[in-house]
């Protein structure tokens, strides 16, 4: 049982990375399709366009740090 729980716990980092990559890709596609940050924020459940933009910046920074081996 402990091995199964440990294996399940180790999946979370991989799942977070995959979700972050997917979210960043969808935001890029939304911008490419002409959506503004206000529209994106509404669909993501944020209260402002600034919040959505900042979320995207944090995602891309995290993904780049992972890519470079900093994280």
PDB file of C-alpha atoms in Angstrom, residues 11-44:
ATOM      1  CA  UNK A  11       2.568  11.723 -10.275  1.00  0.00           C
ATOM      2  CA  UNK A  12       1.463  15.164  -9.099  1.00  0.00           C
ATOM      3  CA  UNK A  13       4.546  17.042 -10.324  1.00  0.00           C
ATOM      4  CA  UNK A  14       4.204  15.422 -13.742  1.00  0.00           C
ATOM      5  CA  UNK A  15       0.489  16.208 -13.857  1.00  0.00           C
ATOM      6  CA  UNK A  16       1.059  19.839 -12.822  1.00  0.00           C
ATOM      7  CA  UNK A  17       3.688  20.235 -15.527  1.00  0.00           C
ATOM      8  CA  UNK A  18       1.388  18.765 -18.172  1.00  0.00           C
ATOM      9  CA  UNK A  19      -1.520  20.986 -17.090  1.00  0.00           C
ATOM     10  CA  UNK A  20       0.691  24.087 -17.003  1.00  0.00           C
ATOM     11  CA  UNK A  21       1.949  23.341 -20.512  1.00  0.00           C
ATOM     12  CA  UNK A  22      -1.577  22.799 -21.772  1.00  0.00           C
ATOM     13  CA  UNK A  23      -2.878  25.985 -20.125  1.00  0.00           C
ATOM     14  CA  UNK A  24      -0.046  28.058 -21.602  1.00  0.00           C
ATOM     15  CA  UNK A  25      -0.685  26.584 -25.054  1.00  0.00           C
ATOM     16  CA  UNK A  26      -4.411  27.320 -24.861  1.00  0.00           C
ATOM     17  CA  UNK A  27      -3.768  30.911 -23.756  1.00  0.00           C
ATOM     18  CA  UNK A  28      -1.357  31.383 -26.666  1.00  0.00           C
ATOM     19  CA  UNK A  29      -3.998  29.998 -29.030  1.00  0.00           C
ATOM     20  CA  UNK A  30      -6.670  32.250 -27.511  1.00  0.00           C
ATOM     21  CA  UNK A  31      -4.469  35.296 -28.089  1.00  0.00           C
ATOM     22  CA  UNK A  32      -3.665  34.114 -31.617  1.00  0.00           C
ATOM     23  CA  UNK A  33      -7.403  33.851 -32.290  1.00  0.00           C
ATOM     24  CA  UNK A  34      -7.878  37.454 -31.198  1.00  0.00           C
ATOM     25  CA  UNK A  35      -9.155  37.052 -27.644  1.00  0.00           C
ATOM     26  CA  UNK A  36      -8.113  39.865 -25.342  1.00  0.00           C
ATOM     27  CA  UNK A  37      -6.996  39.384 -21.739  1.00  0.00           C
ATOM     28  CA  UNK A  38     -10.405  40.428 -20.431  1.00  0.00           C
ATOM     29  CA  UNK A  39     -12.089  37.610 -22.375  1.00  0.00           C
ATOM     30  CA  UNK A  40      -9.437  35.117 -21.312  1.00  0.00           C
ATOM     31  CA  UNK A  41      -9.753  36.151 -17.673  1.00  0.00           C
ATOM     32  CA  UNK A  42     -13.515  35.665 -17.768  1.00  0.00           C
ATOM     33  CA  UNK A  43     -13.142  32.122 -19.108  1.00  0.00           C
ATOM     34  CA  UNK A  44     -10.457  31.282 -16.558  1.00  0.00           C
TER      35      UNK A  44
END
